[in-house]
């Protein structure tokens, strides 16, 4: 792996449903004067991808279920938002004021990834339907349009257990291993490493977040150049079983009913 | 904030107790040919800082308490390691095989941050005693030696709830706000952002981790240039109350006895 890389934000206009996000990002890339190379990493905000794909929900159109009304009451939420979160999530595990903690596609996340910021009035943006497929399709189209094969990361901004503030997390990945297992690698003293799995895609998402903006900056993507990550014809982000996760495993040991 | 930055790994030899880490990193920086500027971010692995500060524990020297023997039995751990973890942590919340989930200095972390990799045989490396103070003191010494004032991040590599693999997390910060509150900032449609806190220090730690090595690469630090983060005479990483944390708050609501 190289020891130096560059991260450059890609400015765009406001993305709206039906936009061709690949074309928009390639235009922005040309405007920065950068030349795309094989293996460059393009990190794109999930919000922009979801919006372009039309994953918007008009809150007033759903009818809150009894469960949604109960969550809305307990956690001080808009009942229509609670209903949308229930519909978008696989399981609701619990909540704190304003947010439900959900499982969706093997990941734990607030409000099932539904975001009210950067969505037109009265609507919310859901996560892209299939972020890995979105990543693959953007990679393939970039290859068609430029001849280069980039690595694509679809990124979200999330809080972590007992940490204040949001940092970048990958929810879709195409073109490289999202998690690299360094099993067999040795430490400084020649013994096998104890902890071997590196969440490379999450680190890429976090690096990009330093130049991307959730506020009205309109920097929904970044290009990371110089890392020389291994390029592979794969997509996806491996998940972890709740029992193997330190946080949920410990919570499960304390309260086995939590996921029931 | 600038829209482009560069991350460069800093190679060193093996760090040993008593080493002057500031001098070692400045030498490495000179060797890369880079020139330090005010506001450059130096991210340093906590393991390297702790080792230089002598925060090593020889496992055979402690006597496992009954509690340690019980944890060792339940989670298949070396009883001496379990004892060291108990001594290093504020509270042990639970565990999974091989790891205890601990609270220490307001953060949730595995084995109280004790690391067996990259420690001499028979010893483990604890976290630096006071990572914010370490960050401050390295910043001040760099200022003395070069006339430049960098931002210093002490970084660890950690797993997150329901995520496979480790990513970079800041455990010490000096010279800028670790968490930036964008309250009052507007989204693309001119409304106030819903989620406003950015864990900038965590994003910096993650970006650096892409070139730093836990394996025997001897790249214990990285320099991030070009970001133009606001320089401030502060240090520290704000924490979050368990009830306000989505993950622990939801777990607490499900099982209030968890932190007792």
mmCIF file of N, CA and C in Angstrom, chain B residues 23 66 88 144 172-173 186 188-189 258:
data_model
loop_
_atom_site.group_PDB
_atom_site.id
_atom_site.type_symbol
_atom_site.label_atom_id
_atom_site.label_comp_id
_atom_site.label_asym_id
_atom_site.label_seq_id
_atom_site.Cartn_x
_atom_site.Cartn_y
_atom_site.Cartn_z
ATOM 1 N N UNK B 23 10.767 13.792 18.708
ATOM 2 C CA UNK B 23 11.988 13.877 17.902
ATOM 3 C C UNK B 23 11.974 12.843 16.766
ATOM 4 N N UNK B 66 -10.600 -12.797 42.215
ATOM 5 C CA UNK B 66 -11.709 -13.732 41.926
ATOM 6 C C UNK B 66 -12.525 -13.287 40.709
ATOM 7 N N UNK B 88 -7.286 -1.471 34.584
ATOM 8 C CA UNK B 88 -7.204 -0.334 33.650
ATOM 9 C C UNK B 88 -8.551 0.324 33.396
ATOM 10 N N UNK B 144 8.137 24.253 19.989
ATOM 11 C CA UNK B 144 9.463 24.666 20.463
ATOM 12 C C UNK B 144 10.557 24.346 19.440
ATOM 13 N N UNK B 172 -7.226 11.194 21.838
ATOM 14 C CA UNK B 172 -6.622 12.401 22.368
ATOM 15 C C UNK B 172 -6.571 13.434 21.261
ATOM 16 N N UNK B 173 -6.720 14.708 21.626
ATOM 17 C CA UNK B 173 -6.735 15.760 20.603
ATOM 18 C C UNK B 173 -6.238 17.053 21.220
ATOM 19 N N UNK B 186 -27.297 25.414 7.554
ATOM 20 C CA UNK B 186 -28.499 25.033 6.810
ATOM 21 C C UNK B 186 -28.221 23.928 5.811
ATOM 22 N N UNK B 188 -29.325 21.831 2.127
ATOM 23 C CA UNK B 188 -29.392 22.308 0.743
ATOM 24 C C UNK B 188 -30.649 23.122 0.475
ATOM 25 N N UNK B 189 -31.695 22.897 1.322
ATOM 26 C CA UNK B 189 -32.952 23.583 1.089
ATOM 27 C C UNK B 189 -33.166 24.737 2.072
ATOM 28 N N UNK B 258 -27.836 -2.473 33.257
ATOM 29 C CA UNK B 258 -26.597 -2.721 32.534
ATOM 30 C C UNK B 258 -25.385 -1.974 33.079
#
